[in-house]
Amino acid sequence: MNRTDRLYALVEELRARAPRRLSARELAARYEVSVRTIERDIGALQQAGVPIFADVGRGGGYTLDKSRTLPPLNFTPAEAVALAITLSRAGGSPYSRAARTALHKIVAAMSAADSASARELAQRVRFLTPAEGDDPASVPAVLEEAIRTRRVVRLTYVDRTGAETERDVEPVTFTASGDGWYLTAWCRMRGGSRVFRTDRVRRAALLEETAPVRPVEAMHDDIPSDYTVRPLEFI
């Protein structure tokens, strides 16, 4: 059994036995590998976001939280590759790291055969990028946290003229356009709503203060007439 198949099998084994705990020794014997290999495999799954919990000591072992995992999915290899292409375009977006984790979970939840076929098909997809091009700038994780928890954040921001300012803002929305990603926020320094290009944020510090609720619609009243703003939809 190759490693990809074993990782999938480990997830299914732990899901089937939950809430019972399985020791690394039991799993090693089941898959005919060393205890150290099982420990490395479990660590890789945990880093990919699979909710595996470990207890140490006599009677300890590994278990998986069924309520936070996906059952085997009926994605075809082509559907999985389509998702991978879409998620690969998330580089520089507010949730690029979460996109990678989601893709790992999807592939891990597919059947071993479909997962292998998807990986083989993915090898036939290529992206053409400039040889010396920089990777898209990542949105600071603190901005993701600020939006999610509605916290005030202190930004060090460089505007289009190169002037650097520090200001406290109340994040409200992320907005995407063909030019990149923008943070729309209430700027306390200016006393009004402002739009910040995320690739111009040099530093961001999450403050303890909870930001007041501000209507999303009111933050986009300066959109050009030939543009419309639409929310992200799941269907």
Short mmCIF file of the C-alpha atoms (twelve columns), coordinates in Angstrom:
data_MODEL
# 
_entry.id   MODEL 
# 
loop_
_atom_site.group_PDB 
_atom_site.id 
_atom_site.type_symbol 
_atom_site.label_atom_id 
_atom_site.label_alt_id 
_atom_site.label_comp_id 
_atom_site.label_asym_id 
_atom_site.label_seq_id 
_atom_site.Cartn_x 
_atom_site.Cartn_y 
_atom_site.Cartn_z 
_atom_site.pdbx_PDB_model_num 
ATOM 1   C CA . MET A 1   0.000   0.000  0.000   1 
ATOM 2   C CA . ASN A 2   1.416   3.379  -0.981  1 
ATOM 3   C CA . ARG A 3   1.349   6.361  1.364   1 
ATOM 4   C CA . THR A 4   -1.617  8.095  -0.277  1 
ATOM 5   C CA . ASP A 5   -3.766  4.976  0.046   1 
ATOM 6   C CA . ARG A 6   -2.582  4.470  3.624   1 
ATOM 7   C CA . LEU A 7   -3.490  8.028  4.638   1 
ATOM 8   C CA . TYR A 8   -6.973  7.560  3.231   1 
ATOM 9   C CA . ALA A 9   -7.284  4.177  4.957   1 
ATOM 10  C CA . LEU A 10  -6.162  5.644  8.290   1 
ATOM 11  C CA . VAL A 11  -8.892  8.284  8.169   1 
ATOM 12  C CA . GLU A 12  -11.534 5.676  7.351   1 
ATOM 13  C CA . GLU A 13  -10.261 3.298  10.046  1 
ATOM 14  C CA . LEU A 14  -10.356 5.980  12.731  1 
ATOM 15  C CA . ARG A 15  -13.793 7.167  11.568  1 
ATOM 16  C CA . ALA A 16  -15.184 3.634  11.705  1 
ATOM 17  C CA . ARG A 17  -13.774 2.927  15.182  1 
ATOM 18  C CA . ALA A 18  -14.623 6.314  16.757  1 
ATOM 19  C CA . PRO A 19  -15.005 7.056  19.603  1 
ATOM 20  C CA . ARG A 20  -12.738 4.098  20.437  1 
ATOM 21  C CA . ARG A 21  -9.044  4.989  20.444  1 
ATOM 22  C CA . LEU A 22  -6.494  3.073  18.425  1 
ATOM 23  C CA . SER A 23  -2.845  2.995  19.424  1 
ATOM 24  C CA . ALA A 24  -0.016  3.634  16.995  1 
ATOM 25  C CA . ARG A 25  1.074   0.038  17.587  1 
ATOM 26  C CA . GLU A 26  -2.343  -1.310 16.562  1 
ATOM 27  C CA . LEU A 27  -2.369  0.812  13.439  1 
ATOM 28  C CA . ALA A 28  1.199   -0.133 12.579  1 
ATOM 29  C CA . ALA A 29  0.317   -3.819 12.785  1 
ATOM 30  C CA . ARG A 30  -2.837  -3.261 10.729  1 
ATOM 31  C CA . TYR A 31  -0.947  -1.595 7.860   1 
ATOM 32  C CA . GLU A 32  2.323   -3.476 8.249   1 
ATOM 33  C CA . VAL A 33  4.506   -0.420 8.810   1 
ATOM 34  C CA . SER A 34  6.515   0.890  11.732  1 
ATOM 35  C CA . VAL A 35  5.047   2.823  14.651  1 
ATOM 36  C CA . ARG A 36  7.185   5.785  13.598  1 
ATOM 37  C CA . THR A 37  5.615   5.724  10.120  1 
ATOM 38  C CA . ILE A 38  2.122   5.793  11.630  1 
ATOM 39  C CA . GLU A 39  3.087   8.708  13.843  1 
ATOM 40  C CA . ARG A 40  4.386   10.629 10.816  1 
ATOM 41  C CA . ASP A 41  1.213   9.827  8.862   1 
ATOM 42  C CA . ILE A 42  -1.029  10.982 11.709  1 
ATOM 43  C CA . GLY A 43  0.998   14.179 12.002  1 
ATOM 44  C CA . ALA A 44  0.576   14.863 8.272   1 
ATOM 45  C CA . LEU A 45  -3.187  14.338 8.508   1 
ATOM 46  C CA . GLN A 46  -3.437  16.659 11.506  1 
ATOM 47  C CA . GLN A 47  -1.489  19.371 9.664   1 
ATOM 48  C CA . ALA A 48  -3.919  18.995 6.744   1 
ATOM 49  C CA . GLY A 49  -6.787  19.780 9.120   1 
ATOM 50  C CA . VAL A 50  -8.149  16.291 9.808   1 
ATOM 51  C CA . PRO A 51  -9.513  16.406 13.407  1 
ATOM 52  C CA . ILE A 52  -7.504  13.538 14.886  1 
ATOM 53  C CA . PHE A 53  -6.958  13.652 18.637  1 
ATOM 54  C CA . ALA A 54  -4.236  11.839 20.558  1 
ATOM 55  C CA . ASP A 55  -4.091  10.642 24.164  1 
ATOM 56  C CA . VAL A 56  -0.826  9.552  25.728  1 
ATOM 57  C CA . GLY A 57  -0.226  6.945  28.384  1 
ATOM 58  C CA . ARG A 58  -1.727  3.544  29.078  1 
ATOM 59  C CA . GLY A 59  -4.950  3.037  27.158  1 
ATOM 60  C CA . GLY A 60  -4.299  6.087  25.000  1 
ATOM 61  C CA . GLY A 61  -4.276  6.334  21.256  1 
ATOM 62  C CA . TYR A 62  -5.785  8.169  18.338  1 
ATOM 63  C CA . THR A 63  -9.409  8.981  17.661  1 
ATOM 64  C CA . LEU A 64  -11.271 11.078 15.112  1 
ATOM 65  C CA . ASP A 65  -14.126 13.512 15.620  1 
ATOM 66  C CA . LYS A 66  -16.833 12.158 13.285  1 
ATOM 67  C CA . SER A 67  -18.869 15.339 13.490  1 
ATOM 68  C CA . ARG A 68  -16.060 17.362 11.895  1 
ATOM 69  C CA . THR A 69  -15.112 15.086 9.016   1 
ATOM 70  C CA . LEU A 70  -16.457 14.333 5.584   1 
ATOM 71  C CA . PRO A 71  -17.713 10.869 4.671   1 
ATOM 72  C CA . PRO A 72  -16.396 9.343  1.432   1 
ATOM 73  C CA . LEU A 73  -17.331 11.777 -1.343  1 
ATOM 74  C CA . ASN A 74  -18.701 11.000 -4.769  1 
ATOM 75  C CA . PHE A 75  -16.588 13.562 -6.591  1 
ATOM 76  C CA . THR A 76  -15.317 12.279 -9.906  1 
ATOM 77  C CA . PRO A 77  -11.594 12.768 -10.587 1 
ATOM 78  C CA . ALA A 78  -12.494 15.514 -13.097 1 
ATOM 79  C CA . GLU A 79  -14.644 17.314 -10.503 1 
ATOM 80  C CA . ALA A 80  -11.830 17.141 -7.954  1 
ATOM 81  C CA . VAL A 81  -9.361  18.589 -10.480 1 
ATOM 82  C CA . ALA A 82  -11.849 21.361 -11.328 1 
ATOM 83  C CA . LEU A 83  -12.013 22.243 -7.642  1 
ATOM 84  C CA . ALA A 84  -8.217  22.152 -7.406  1 
ATOM 85  C CA . ILE A 85  -7.940  24.575 -10.347 1 
ATOM 86  C CA . THR A 86  -10.420 26.955 -8.742  1 
ATOM 87  C CA . LEU A 87  -8.733  26.781 -5.347  1 
ATOM 88  C CA . SER A 88  -5.290  27.239 -6.893  1 
ATOM 89  C CA . ARG A 89  -6.492  30.629 -8.111  1 
ATOM 90  C CA . ALA A 90  -7.112  31.666 -4.499  1 
ATOM 91  C CA . GLY A 91  -3.482  32.706 -4.063  1 
ATOM 92  C CA . GLY A 92  -3.413  36.202 -2.611  1 
ATOM 93  C CA . SER A 93  -7.040  35.984 -1.494  1 
ATOM 94  C CA . PRO A 94  -8.062  36.382 2.176   1 
ATOM 95  C CA . TYR A 95  -8.605  32.645 2.554   1 
ATOM 96  C CA . SER A 96  -5.827  31.135 0.465   1 
ATOM 97  C CA . ARG A 97  -4.522  28.967 3.313   1 
ATOM 98  C CA . ALA A 98  -8.021  27.725 4.101   1 
ATOM 99  C CA . ALA A 99  -8.436  26.837 0.406   1 
ATOM 100 C CA . ARG A 100 -5.403  24.560 0.561   1 
ATOM 101 C CA . THR A 101 -6.690  22.885 3.724   1 
ATOM 102 C CA . ALA A 102 -10.118 22.366 2.141   1 
ATOM 103 C CA . LEU A 103 -8.547  20.710 -0.886  1 
ATOM 104 C CA . HIS A 104 -6.551  18.340 1.340   1 
ATOM 105 C CA . LYS A 105 -9.760  17.343 3.141   1 
ATOM 106 C CA . ILE A 106 -11.625 16.745 -0.107  1 
ATOM 107 C CA . VAL A 107 -8.912  14.525 -1.548  1 
ATOM 108 C CA . ALA A 108 -8.513  12.634 1.743   1 
ATOM 109 C CA . ALA A 109 -12.266 11.898 1.815   1 
ATOM 110 C CA . MET A 110 -12.367 10.469 -1.735  1 
ATOM 111 C CA . SER A 111 -11.997 6.789  -2.390  1 
ATOM 112 C CA . ALA A 112 -8.428  5.618  -2.832  1 
ATOM 113 C CA . ALA A 113 -8.954  4.832  -6.526  1 
ATOM 114 C CA . ASP A 114 -10.618 8.149  -7.328  1 
ATOM 115 C CA . SER A 115 -7.998  10.056 -5.343  1 
ATOM 116 C CA . ALA A 116 -5.208  8.386  -7.309  1 
ATOM 117 C CA . SER A 117 -6.980  9.109  -10.612 1 
ATOM 118 C CA . ALA A 118 -7.491  12.748 -9.623  1 
ATOM 119 C CA . ARG A 119 -3.812  13.147 -8.778  1 
ATOM 120 C CA . GLU A 120 -2.798  11.583 -12.095 1 
ATOM 121 C CA . LEU A 121 -5.184  13.872 -14.004 1 
ATOM 122 C CA . ALA A 122 -3.895  16.911 -12.088 1 
ATOM 123 C CA . GLN A 123 -0.407  16.195 -13.411 1 
ATOM 124 C CA . ARG A 124 -1.714  17.026 -16.898 1 
ATOM 125 C CA . VAL A 125 -2.761  20.552 -15.909 1 
ATOM 126 C CA . ARG A 126 -0.149  23.311 -16.074 1 
ATOM 127 C CA . PHE A 127 -0.086  27.020 -15.275 1 
ATOM 128 C CA . LEU A 128 2.014   29.434 -17.305 1 
ATOM 129 C CA . THR A 129 3.586   32.147 -15.131 1 
ATOM 130 C CA . PRO A 130 6.436   34.608 -15.691 1 
ATOM 131 C CA . ALA A 131 9.809   33.002 -14.990 1 
ATOM 132 C CA . GLU A 132 10.753  35.689 -12.486 1 
ATOM 133 C CA . GLY A 133 7.259   36.652 -11.375 1 
ATOM 134 C CA . ASP A 134 6.547   37.057 -7.678  1 
ATOM 135 C CA . ASP A 135 3.883   34.986 -6.004  1 
ATOM 136 C CA . PRO A 136 0.677   36.904 -5.237  1 
ATOM 137 C CA . ALA A 137 0.985   38.783 -1.987  1 
ATOM 138 C CA . SER A 138 -0.725  36.940 0.834   1 
ATOM 139 C CA . VAL A 139 -3.299  38.787 2.854   1 
ATOM 140 C CA . PRO A 140 -2.060  38.947 6.444   1 
ATOM 141 C CA . ALA A 141 -3.760  36.311 8.554   1 
ATOM 142 C CA . VAL A 142 -4.636  38.987 11.064  1 
ATOM 143 C CA . LEU A 143 -7.045  40.552 8.547   1 
ATOM 144 C CA . GLU A 144 -8.869  37.246 8.189   1 
ATOM 145 C CA . GLU A 145 -9.130  37.055 11.967  1 
ATOM 146 C CA . ALA A 146 -10.317 40.660 12.201  1 
ATOM 147 C CA . ILE A 147 -13.168 40.046 9.761   1 
ATOM 148 C CA . ARG A 148 -14.160 36.761 11.401  1 
ATOM 149 C CA . THR A 149 -14.165 38.064 14.977  1 
ATOM 150 C CA . ARG A 150 -15.170 41.683 14.176  1 
ATOM 151 C CA . ARG A 151 -12.150 43.158 15.900  1 
ATOM 152 C CA . VAL A 152 -10.449 46.503 15.416  1 
ATOM 153 C CA . VAL A 153 -7.111  46.219 13.641  1 
ATOM 154 C CA . ARG A 154 -4.152  48.601 13.476  1 
ATOM 155 C CA . LEU A 155 -2.784  48.902 9.959   1 
ATOM 156 C CA . THR A 156 0.451   50.236 8.574   1 
ATOM 157 C CA . TYR A 157 -0.584  51.141 5.054   1 
ATOM 158 C CA . VAL A 158 1.213   52.509 2.000   1 
ATOM 159 C CA . ASP A 159 -0.975  54.467 -0.421  1 
ATOM 160 C CA . ARG A 160 -0.529  54.876 -4.171  1 
ATOM 161 C CA . THR A 161 1.905   57.769 -3.697  1 
ATOM 162 C CA . GLY A 162 4.146   55.739 -1.396  1 
ATOM 163 C CA . ALA A 163 3.108   57.585 1.781   1 
ATOM 164 C CA . GLU A 164 2.983   55.331 4.833   1 
ATOM 165 C CA . THR A 165 0.416   55.828 7.604   1 
ATOM 166 C CA . GLU A 166 -0.667  53.962 10.702  1 
ATOM 167 C CA . ARG A 167 -4.364  53.883 11.499  1 
ATOM 168 C CA . ASP A 168 -6.970  51.899 13.440  1 
ATOM 169 C CA . VAL A 169 -9.759  50.524 11.272  1 
ATOM 170 C CA . GLU A 170 -12.926 48.489 11.752  1 
ATOM 171 C CA . PRO A 171 -12.905 45.783 9.019   1 
ATOM 172 C CA . VAL A 172 -16.242 45.092 7.376   1 
ATOM 173 C CA . THR A 173 -15.766 43.260 4.062   1 
ATOM 174 C CA . PHE A 174 -13.257 41.809 1.629   1 
ATOM 175 C CA . THR A 175 -13.918 42.753 -1.986  1 
ATOM 176 C CA . ALA A 176 -12.311 41.231 -5.074  1 
ATOM 177 C CA . SER A 177 -11.828 42.818 -8.475  1 
ATOM 178 C CA . GLY A 178 -9.648  42.187 -11.487 1 
ATOM 179 C CA . ASP A 179 -6.901  44.220 -9.805  1 
ATOM 180 C CA . GLY A 180 -6.761  42.156 -6.619  1 
ATOM 181 C CA . TRP A 181 -8.294  42.084 -3.145  1 
ATOM 182 C CA . TYR A 182 -9.434  45.033 -1.059  1 
ATOM 183 C CA . LEU A 183 -10.360 45.492 2.581   1 
ATOM 184 C CA . THR A 184 -13.324 47.792 3.141   1 
ATOM 185 C CA . ALA A 185 -13.280 49.254 6.636   1 
ATOM 186 C CA . TRP A 186 -14.313 52.194 8.765   1 
ATOM 187 C CA . CYS A 187 -11.173 54.285 9.151   1 
ATOM 188 C CA . ARG A 188 -11.016 56.015 12.524  1 
ATOM 189 C CA . MET A 189 -8.302  58.357 11.357  1 
ATOM 190 C CA . ARG A 190 -10.435 59.663 8.468   1 
ATOM 191 C CA . GLY A 191 -13.794 59.233 10.183  1 
ATOM 192 C CA . GLY A 192 -15.360 57.392 7.283   1 
ATOM 193 C CA . SER A 193 -15.365 54.243 5.173   1 
ATOM 194 C CA . ARG A 194 -12.190 53.545 3.225   1 
ATOM 195 C CA . VAL A 195 -10.976 50.866 0.831   1 
ATOM 196 C CA . PHE A 196 -7.455  49.448 1.340   1 
ATOM 197 C CA . ARG A 197 -5.591  47.309 -1.157  1 
ATOM 198 C CA . THR A 198 -4.482  44.279 0.818   1 
ATOM 199 C CA . ASP A 199 -1.140  44.087 -0.973  1 
ATOM 200 C CA . ARG A 200 -0.326  47.565 0.376   1 
ATOM 201 C CA . VAL A 201 -0.826  46.537 4.001   1 
ATOM 202 C CA . ARG A 202 2.680   46.368 5.425   1 
ATOM 203 C CA . ARG A 203 1.780   45.406 8.996   1 
ATOM 204 C CA . ALA A 204 -1.439  44.550 10.809  1 
ATOM 205 C CA . ALA A 205 -2.013  44.084 14.536  1 
ATOM 206 C CA . LEU A 206 -5.251  42.755 15.966  1 
ATOM 207 C CA . LEU A 207 -6.508  44.856 18.886  1 
ATOM 208 C CA . GLU A 208 -8.603  43.660 21.811  1 
ATOM 209 C CA . GLU A 209 -11.496 46.003 21.026  1 
ATOM 210 C CA . THR A 210 -14.619 44.628 19.335  1 
ATOM 211 C CA . ALA A 211 -15.690 46.757 16.389  1 
ATOM 212 C CA . PRO A 212 -19.259 48.094 16.284  1 
ATOM 213 C CA . VAL A 213 -21.684 46.586 13.777  1 
ATOM 214 C CA . ARG A 214 -21.715 48.557 10.523  1 
ATOM 215 C CA . PRO A 215 -24.107 47.817 7.615   1 
ATOM 216 C CA . VAL A 216 -22.263 46.197 4.746   1 
ATOM 217 C CA . GLU A 217 -24.301 48.088 2.136   1 
ATOM 218 C CA . ALA A 218 -23.247 51.456 3.540   1 
ATOM 219 C CA . MET A 219 -19.581 50.601 3.028   1 
ATOM 220 C CA . HIS A 220 -19.945 50.350 -0.758  1 
ATOM 221 C CA . ASP A 221 -21.707 53.617 -1.561  1 
ATOM 222 C CA . ASP A 222 -18.733 54.892 -3.587  1 
ATOM 223 C CA . ILE A 223 -18.706 52.097 -6.168  1 
ATOM 224 C CA . PRO A 224 -18.559 53.408 -9.775  1 
ATOM 225 C CA . SER A 225 -21.915 53.353 -11.552 1 
ATOM 226 C CA . ASP A 226 -20.707 50.824 -14.129 1 
ATOM 227 C CA . TYR A 227 -19.860 48.286 -11.407 1 
ATOM 228 C CA . THR A 228 -22.022 46.233 -9.106  1 
ATOM 229 C CA . VAL A 229 -21.107 44.433 -5.893  1 
ATOM 230 C CA . ARG A 230 -22.392 40.927 -5.405  1 
ATOM 231 C CA . PRO A 231 -21.880 38.650 -2.400  1 
ATOM 232 C CA . LEU A 232 -20.138 35.278 -2.492  1 
ATOM 233 C CA . GLU A 233 -22.655 32.502 -3.138  1 
ATOM 234 C CA . PHE A 234 -22.385 28.801 -2.334  1 
ATOM 235 C CA . ILE A 235 -24.843 27.683 -5.029  1 
# 
